[in-house]
Coordinates of C-alpha atoms in Angstrom, one line a residue:
M1 CA 23.3 -2.5 3.4
E2 CA 21.1 0.4 3.8
F3 CA 20.6 2.7 6.9
N4 CA 18.5 5.9 6.7
L5 CA 17.5 8.5 9.4
F6 CA 14.4 10.6 8.8
T7 CA 13.6 12.4 11.7
R8 CA 15.2 15.3 13.5
I9 CA 15.4 14.6 17.3
I10 CA 15.8 16.7 20.3
G11 CA 15.5 15.8 23.7
G12 CA 15.2 17.1 27.5
N13 CA 12.9 18.9 29.8
D14 CA 13.8 22.2 28.2
V15 CA 13.2 21.4 24.5
L16 CA 9.5 22.8 24.5
E17 CA 11.1 26.2 24.7
S18 CA 12.2 25.8 21.1
L19 CA 8.8 24.2 19.8
G20 CA 7.8 27.4 18.0
D21 CA 11.1 27.8 16.3
E22 CA 11.3 24.1 15.2
L23 CA 7.9 24.2 13.8
T24 CA 8.4 27.5 12.1
A25 CA 11.5 25.8 10.6
L26 CA 9.3 23.4 9.0
G27 CA 7.1 26.1 7.5
I28 CA 4.2 25.6 9.8
T29 CA 1.9 28.8 10.2
R30 CA -1.4 26.8 10.9
L31 CA -1.4 24.0 13.1
F32 CA -3.5 20.8 13.4
V33 CA -3.1 19.1 16.8
V34 CA -3.9 15.4 17.1
T35 CA -4.3 14.2 20.7
D36 CA -7.0 12.5 23.2
T37 CA -9.4 14.0 25.7
R38 CA -7.3 12.6 28.6
L39 CA -4.3 14.7 27.8
K40 CA -6.2 17.7 27.0
E41 CA -8.3 17.6 30.3
A42 CA -5.0 17.0 32.2
G43 CA -3.7 20.2 30.7
I44 CA -0.9 18.6 29.0
V45 CA -1.8 19.9 25.6
E46 CA -2.4 23.2 26.9
G47 CA 1.1 23.4 28.5
V48 CA 2.5 22.1 25.0
L49 CA 0.8 24.5 23.0
R50 CA 1.6 27.6 25.5
H51 CA 5.1 27.3 23.9
L52 CA 3.8 28.8 20.7
E53 CA 2.8 32.3 22.5
G54 CA 4.6 35.0 20.4
K55 CA 5.2 32.7 17.4
N56 CA 3.5 33.2 14.0
I57 CA 1.8 29.8 14.5
Q58 CA -1.9 29.6 14.8
V59 CA -3.7 26.5 16.1
A60 CA -6.3 25.8 13.4
E61 CA -8.0 22.8 15.4
I62 CA -7.5 20.5 18.3
F63 CA -8.5 17.1 17.3
D64 CA -8.6 15.1 20.6
R65 CA -10.5 12.1 19.8
C66 CA -7.8 9.5 19.5
R67 CA -7.9 6.3 21.5
P68 CA -5.9 3.2 22.0
N69 CA -6.0 1.1 18.8
S70 CA -7.5 4.1 16.7
D71 CA -9.4 2.8 13.8
I72 CA -9.8 3.8 10.1
A73 CA -13.0 5.8 10.5
L74 CA -11.2 8.2 13.0
V75 CA -8.5 8.7 10.7
E76 CA -10.5 9.3 7.8
E77 CA -12.5 11.8 9.8
G78 CA -9.4 13.7 10.9
A79 CA -8.2 14.0 7.4
R80 CA -11.4 15.5 6.4
R81 CA -11.1 17.8 9.3
I82 CA -7.5 18.7 8.2
A83 CA -8.8 20.0 4.7
A84 CA -11.7 21.9 6.4
C85 CA -9.4 24.1 8.8
G86 CA -6.6 24.8 6.1
A87 CA -3.8 23.6 8.2
D88 CA -0.3 23.5 7.0
G89 CA 1.2 21.3 9.5
L90 CA 0.5 18.5 12.1
L91 CA 1.6 18.1 15.8
A92 CA 0.9 15.0 17.5
I93 CA 0.8 14.7 21.2
G94 CA 0.5 11.6 23.0
G95 CA 1.2 7.9 22.9
G96 CA 1.7 5.7 19.7
S97 CA -1.7 5.4 18.6
N98 CA -2.0 9.0 18.7
I99 CA 1.1 9.6 16.5
D100 CA -0.1 6.8 14.2
T101 CA -3.4 8.3 13.7
A102 CA -1.7 11.6 12.8
K103 CA 0.4 9.8 10.3
G104 CA -2.9 8.0 8.9
M105 CA -4.7 11.3 8.7
N106 CA -1.7 12.8 6.6
L107 CA -1.6 9.8 4.4
V108 CA -5.3 10.2 3.6
Y109 CA -5.0 14.0 3.4
T110 CA -2.1 13.6 1.0
L111 CA -3.2 10.8 -1.3
G112 CA -7.0 11.0 -1.1
G113 CA -9.2 8.1 -1.2
Q114 CA -9.9 5.6 1.9
L115 CA -7.1 4.6 4.1
L116 CA -7.3 1.2 3.2
D117 CA -6.5 1.9 -0.6
H118 CA -2.6 2.6 0.7
Q119 CA -2.3 -0.4 3.2
G120 CA 1.1 -2.4 2.8
A121 CA 4.7 -1.6 2.9
F122 CA 6.6 1.0 1.1
N123 CA 4.1 1.6 -1.8
I124 CA 3.5 5.3 -0.9
S125 CA 5.4 7.0 -3.8
R126 CA 5.4 10.8 -2.7
P127 CA 6.3 12.8 0.3
M128 CA 3.4 13.7 2.4
K129 CA 1.8 17.3 1.6
L130 CA 2.1 18.4 5.5
P131 CA 5.1 18.1 7.9
L132 CA 4.3 16.2 11.2
A133 CA 6.0 16.8 14.3
A134 CA 5.5 14.3 17.3
I135 CA 5.7 14.6 20.9
P136 CA 5.5 11.4 22.7
T137 CA 3.9 11.2 26.1
T138 CA 4.9 7.4 26.7
A139 CA 7.6 5.5 26.0
G140 CA 7.1 2.4 23.9
T141 CA 6.2 2.6 20.2
G142 CA 8.9 4.8 18.9
S143 CA 6.2 6.1 16.6
E144 CA 7.9 9.6 16.9
V145 CA 10.7 8.3 14.6
S146 CA 9.3 5.3 12.7
L147 CA 8.1 5.0 9.1
G148 CA 5.1 2.7 10.1
A149 CA 1.6 3.4 11.3
V150 CA -0.7 0.6 12.6
I151 CA -4.4 1.2 12.4
R152 CA -7.4 -1.0 13.6
D153 CA -10.1 -2.1 11.0
S154 CA -12.8 -2.6 13.3
G155 CA -14.6 -4.3 10.4
Q156 CA -12.1 -7.0 9.9
Q157 CA -11.1 -6.9 13.6
A158 CA -7.3 -6.7 12.3
K159 CA -4.7 -4.3 12.7
I160 CA -3.3 -2.8 9.3
T161 CA 0.1 -1.8 8.7
F162 CA 1.2 1.3 6.6
A163 CA 4.9 1.7 5.9
S164 CA 6.8 4.2 4.1
P165 CA 9.8 6.7 4.7
H166 CA 7.5 9.4 3.9
L167 CA 5.1 8.5 6.9
A168 CA 8.1 9.3 9.4
P169 CA 7.6 12.6 11.5
R170 CA 10.1 15.3 10.6
L171 CA 10.5 16.2 14.0
A172 CA 10.3 14.5 17.3
L173 CA 10.7 16.1 20.8
L174 CA 11.6 13.9 23.8
V175 CA 10.2 15.5 27.0
P176 CA 10.5 13.1 29.8
S177 CA 8.6 15.1 32.3
L178 CA 5.5 14.6 29.9
T179 CA 5.8 10.8 30.7
A180 CA 5.9 11.1 34.4
G181 CA 2.1 10.7 34.9
M182 CA 2.2 7.4 33.2
P183 CA 0.8 4.6 35.6
P184 CA 2.8 1.5 36.4
A185 CA 0.9 -0.7 34.1
L186 CA 1.2 1.4 31.2
T187 CA 4.8 2.2 31.7
A188 CA 5.5 -1.8 32.1
A189 CA 3.6 -2.6 28.9
T190 CA 5.0 0.2 26.6
G191 CA 8.6 -0.5 28.0
F192 CA 8.1 -4.3 26.9
D193 CA 6.9 -2.9 23.5
V194 CA 10.5 -1.1 23.2
L195 CA 12.2 -4.6 24.3
S196 CA 10.1 -6.4 21.7
H197 CA 11.4 -3.9 19.1
A198 CA 15.0 -4.1 20.1
V199 CA 15.1 -7.9 20.1
E200 CA 13.2 -8.4 16.9
A201 CA 15.3 -5.9 15.1
Y202 CA 18.6 -7.4 16.5
V203 CA 17.6 -10.8 15.2
S204 CA 15.8 -9.9 12.0
V205 CA 17.3 -11.4 8.7
N206 CA 17.5 -7.6 7.3
H207 CA 19.7 -6.5 10.5
N208 CA 22.9 -4.7 9.7
P209 CA 25.7 -3.4 11.9
F210 CA 24.0 0.0 12.4
T211 CA 20.6 -1.3 13.0
D212 CA 22.4 -3.9 15.8
A213 CA 24.2 -1.1 17.2
L214 CA 20.8 0.6 18.1
A215 CA 19.2 -2.4 19.1
L216 CA 21.6 -3.7 21.6
E217 CA 22.0 -0.2 23.3
S218 CA 18.0 -0.1 23.5
I219 CA 18.1 -3.3 25.4
R220 CA 20.4 -2.4 27.8
Y221 CA 18.6 0.8 28.5
V222 CA 15.6 -1.3 29.1
K223 CA 17.3 -3.5 31.3
R224 CA 18.6 -0.4 33.2
Y225 CA 15.7 1.7 33.4
L226 CA 12.4 -0.2 32.8
V227 CA 11.8 -1.8 36.3
R228 CA 13.0 1.6 38.1
A229 CA 10.4 3.3 36.0
V230 CA 7.6 1.2 36.9
A231 CA 8.7 1.0 40.4
N232 CA 9.5 4.9 40.9
G233 CA 6.9 6.3 38.8
G234 CA 7.4 10.2 38.1
K235 CA 9.9 10.3 40.8
D236 CA 12.5 9.1 38.7
P237 CA 13.4 11.4 35.7
E238 CA 16.5 9.6 34.8
A239 CA 14.5 6.2 34.3
R240 CA 11.9 8.1 32.4
Y241 CA 14.2 9.7 29.9
G242 CA 16.4 6.6 29.5
M243 CA 13.2 4.5 28.5
Q244 CA 12.2 7.4 26.0
V245 CA 15.9 7.2 24.5
A246 CA 15.4 3.4 24.5
A247 CA 12.2 3.5 22.7
T248 CA 13.5 5.8 20.1
M249 CA 16.7 4.0 19.4
A250 CA 14.6 0.6 19.0
A251 CA 12.4 2.3 16.3
M252 CA 15.2 3.7 14.4
S253 CA 16.6 0.0 14.4
F254 CA 13.4 -1.6 13.2
N255 CA 12.8 1.1 10.7
V256 CA 15.3 -0.5 8.3
A257 CA 15.7 -4.2 10.1
L258 CA 12.0 -4.7 10.6
L259 CA 10.5 -6.7 13.2
G260 CA 9.2 -10.7 13.5
A261 CA 6.8 -13.1 14.8
A262 CA 6.1 -11.4 18.2
H263 CA 4.9 -8.2 16.5
A264 CA 2.6 -10.4 14.0
V265 CA 0.9 -12.3 17.1
A266 CA 0.7 -9.1 18.9
H267 CA -1.1 -7.4 16.1
A268 CA -3.5 -10.4 15.9
T269 CA -4.3 -10.4 19.7
G270 CA -4.8 -6.7 19.4
G271 CA -6.8 -6.8 16.1
L272 CA -9.3 -9.6 17.3
Y273 CA -9.3 -9.0 21.1
G274 CA -8.0 -5.6 21.7
V275 CA -5.2 -6.5 23.8
P276 CA -2.9 -3.2 24.2
H277 CA 0.1 -3.6 21.9
G278 CA 2.7 -3.4 24.8
A279 CA 1.0 -6.5 26.8
A280 CA 0.5 -8.4 23.7
N281 CA 4.3 -8.4 23.2
A282 CA 5.0 -8.8 26.6
L283 CA 2.9 -11.9 26.6
V284 CA 4.2 -13.4 23.3
L285 CA 8.0 -12.2 23.0
P286 CA 9.6 -15.0 25.3
A287 CA 7.8 -17.8 23.4
V288 CA 8.8 -16.5 20.0
C289 CA 12.4 -16.1 21.2
A290 CA 12.4 -19.7 22.4
Y291 CA 11.0 -20.8 19.0
N292 CA 13.8 -18.6 17.1
L293 CA 16.5 -19.7 19.4
D294 CA 18.0 -22.4 17.4
A295 CA 18.1 -20.3 14.2
C296 CA 20.6 -17.5 15.8
P297 CA 21.9 -18.6 19.2
E298 CA 25.0 -16.3 19.2
R299 CA 22.6 -13.4 18.6
Y300 CA 20.4 -14.4 21.5
R301 CA 23.4 -14.9 23.7
T302 CA 24.5 -11.3 22.9
I303 CA 20.7 -10.2 24.0
A304 CA 21.2 -12.3 27.2
E305 CA 24.4 -10.4 27.9
C306 CA 22.8 -7.0 27.3
L307 CA 20.1 -8.1 29.8
G308 CA 22.6 -8.7 32.4
V309 CA 23.0 -12.4 32.3
N310 CA 26.5 -13.8 33.0
T311 CA 27.1 -16.1 30.3
C312 CA 30.7 -17.2 31.0
G313 CA 31.1 -20.8 30.7
L314 CA 27.8 -21.1 29.0
D315 CA 27.3 -22.3 25.0
S316 CA 25.4 -20.0 22.9
K317 CA 22.1 -22.0 23.2
T318 CA 22.0 -22.3 27.1
A319 CA 23.2 -18.5 27.1
G320 CA 20.3 -17.7 25.0
E321 CA 17.8 -19.8 27.1
A322 CA 19.1 -18.0 30.3
G323 CA 18.2 -14.4 28.4
I324 CA 14.6 -15.6 27.5
A325 CA 14.4 -16.6 31.2
E326 CA 15.5 -13.0 32.2
M327 CA 12.8 -11.6 29.8
R328 CA 10.1 -13.7 31.8
A329 CA 11.6 -12.3 35.0
M330 CA 11.5 -9.0 34.3
R331 CA 7.8 -9.5 32.7
E332 CA 7.0 -10.8 36.1
L333 CA 8.5 -8.1 37.9
C334 CA 6.3 -5.7 35.8
G335 CA 3.3 -7.3 36.6
L336 CA 2.5 -8.3 32.7
P337 CA 0.6 -11.1 31.2
A338 CA 2.2 -14.3 30.6
T339 CA -0.8 -16.3 29.3
L340 CA -3.5 -16.0 26.7
S341 CA -6.2 -16.4 29.5
A342 CA -4.8 -13.7 31.6
V343 CA -5.9 -11.5 28.9
N344 CA -9.3 -13.2 28.5
I345 CA -8.2 -14.9 25.2
P346 CA -10.0 -18.6 25.2
A347 CA -7.8 -21.4 23.9
S348 CA -10.3 -21.8 21.2
A349 CA -9.4 -18.8 19.6
I350 CA -5.5 -20.0 18.8
P351 CA -6.3 -21.0 15.2
A352 CA -7.8 -17.8 14.3
L353 CA -5.1 -15.8 15.9
A354 CA -2.6 -18.0 14.1
E355 CA -4.2 -17.6 10.8
L356 CA -4.2 -14.0 11.2
A357 CA -0.7 -13.6 12.4
E358 CA 0.7 -15.7 9.4
G359 CA -0.5 -13.1 7.1
D360 CA 1.1 -10.2 8.9
A361 CA 3.7 -8.2 7.3
T362 CA 6.0 -8.2 10.2
I363 CA 6.6 -12.1 9.9
V364 CA 8.6 -11.8 6.7
T365 CA 11.8 -10.8 8.4
N366 CA 11.5 -13.5 11.4
P367 CA 14.8 -15.2 11.7
K368 CA 13.2 -18.7 11.4
P369 CA 10.3 -19.7 9.0
I370 CA 7.0 -19.7 10.8
G371 CA 3.6 -20.5 9.5
R372 CA 0.2 -21.2 11.0
A373 CA 1.0 -24.8 12.4
E374 CA 4.1 -23.4 14.4
I375 CA 2.1 -20.4 15.6
E376 CA -0.6 -22.5 16.9
A377 CA 1.8 -24.9 18.7
M378 CA 3.6 -21.8 20.1
L379 CA 0.3 -20.3 21.6
K380 CA -0.5 -23.4 23.1
T381 CA 2.3 -23.3 25.3
I382 CA 1.0 -19.9 26.6
A383 CA -2.8 -20.6 26.7
G384 CA -3.0 -20.8 30.5
D385 CA -5.9 -22.1 32.1

C-alpha cells in the first residue's frame, strides 16, 4: 500500500492575500502566468495578480491563449515562451485545461524535445525545473493537485495522458469566489467530472484505505452540493466551496488509486469529437458502473449510501443499481447529456470510440476487465436516436 501527498493546499476567500508570500517561499521572482483570454478580459487574472503588489515578484509574461482541450502545439509554444522570458516559476489560473497546459509546458521546458516524447505514465525521471502553483476557477478536474495532465493531439484526434509525481503543482489555492461566475452548464459538467473521479477511484483495483476515505467523502460532498451549486449559481458560496473541496479530495484519491473505463471512453469522445470532459463523463459513468457492478457490488452499495440511497433491506447488487439510478437522476437534474446522439456522436462512430478507449491508460485499473467488444456493447446502450 502506498499513499503520497504532493501539493500544499490552502483554501478560503482570503487566501489570495498570502499569494505573494507563498510564491516567494517557492523561490519565485519572475512569474510566467498561464491562463485564457476569457479570464483575462473578465478581470480575474488582474484581480489575482494584484495581490503580488509590494512583493519581490515580477510578472514576466501572461500567456492567455489556453482553451478547452488545449493541444500539443500550444503547450510547446508556451515552453518556448517560458525560456524566452526567463521565468523561474509558473502560476496557472483557470480550469483543468489551463492547469494541464501549464504542466505540459513545464515538462517540455524541463526535459526538452517534443511533448509526445514524454507521454505515458510514471516515466518522467526527474523533477520539473520550475515550481508550479495553481488557482482553479472551476471545480472539477482536480488538476490543481493531480499528478497527471491530459493534452489533445489534434493530428491523431486523441487525448494523450502524461503522469508523474513530478508534474503535480507545488501549491494549490482554492478560492470559492473565483468559481462564482461559472454558468450552470459548466458547473454541472465539472461537478460530474468530480463524481466520476471519486467513483472510479473507489472501485479501482488500486484502491487502499486512504484513497477510499477521500473518494467516499468526495462523493458525499457532490451529493450535498452539486445540484445546489447548479441551481443557485454564485449566490451559494458554501456549495461553491464544497464542490472545490470535493474536486480536490477526488483528485488526491485518484492520484494513487487511478481511474477506470469511464475516463477511457470520455477521453475517446473528447479526442474524436471534442466533447467537454465533464459532459463526457456524465454521459458514460452510469453505463460503466452498470457494467462493473457485478465485479464489486459491496463497493457500489457504499457509493449508493454516500449518494443518499436508503439501502436498508436491499442486497448489494440491488443497492448498487439504486445508486446508479441516483447518478442518472442527478445527471438529469443537472441537464447533462445521457446519449451519444445528444452530443452529436453518431452510432457509426462506436467502433472507433471503442478502439481508442481500449488503448487508454486509465482502463488498466477498471475493476472488471473490459475490451473493445464490451465497450462497443456498452456504448450501444447509450447511443440514443
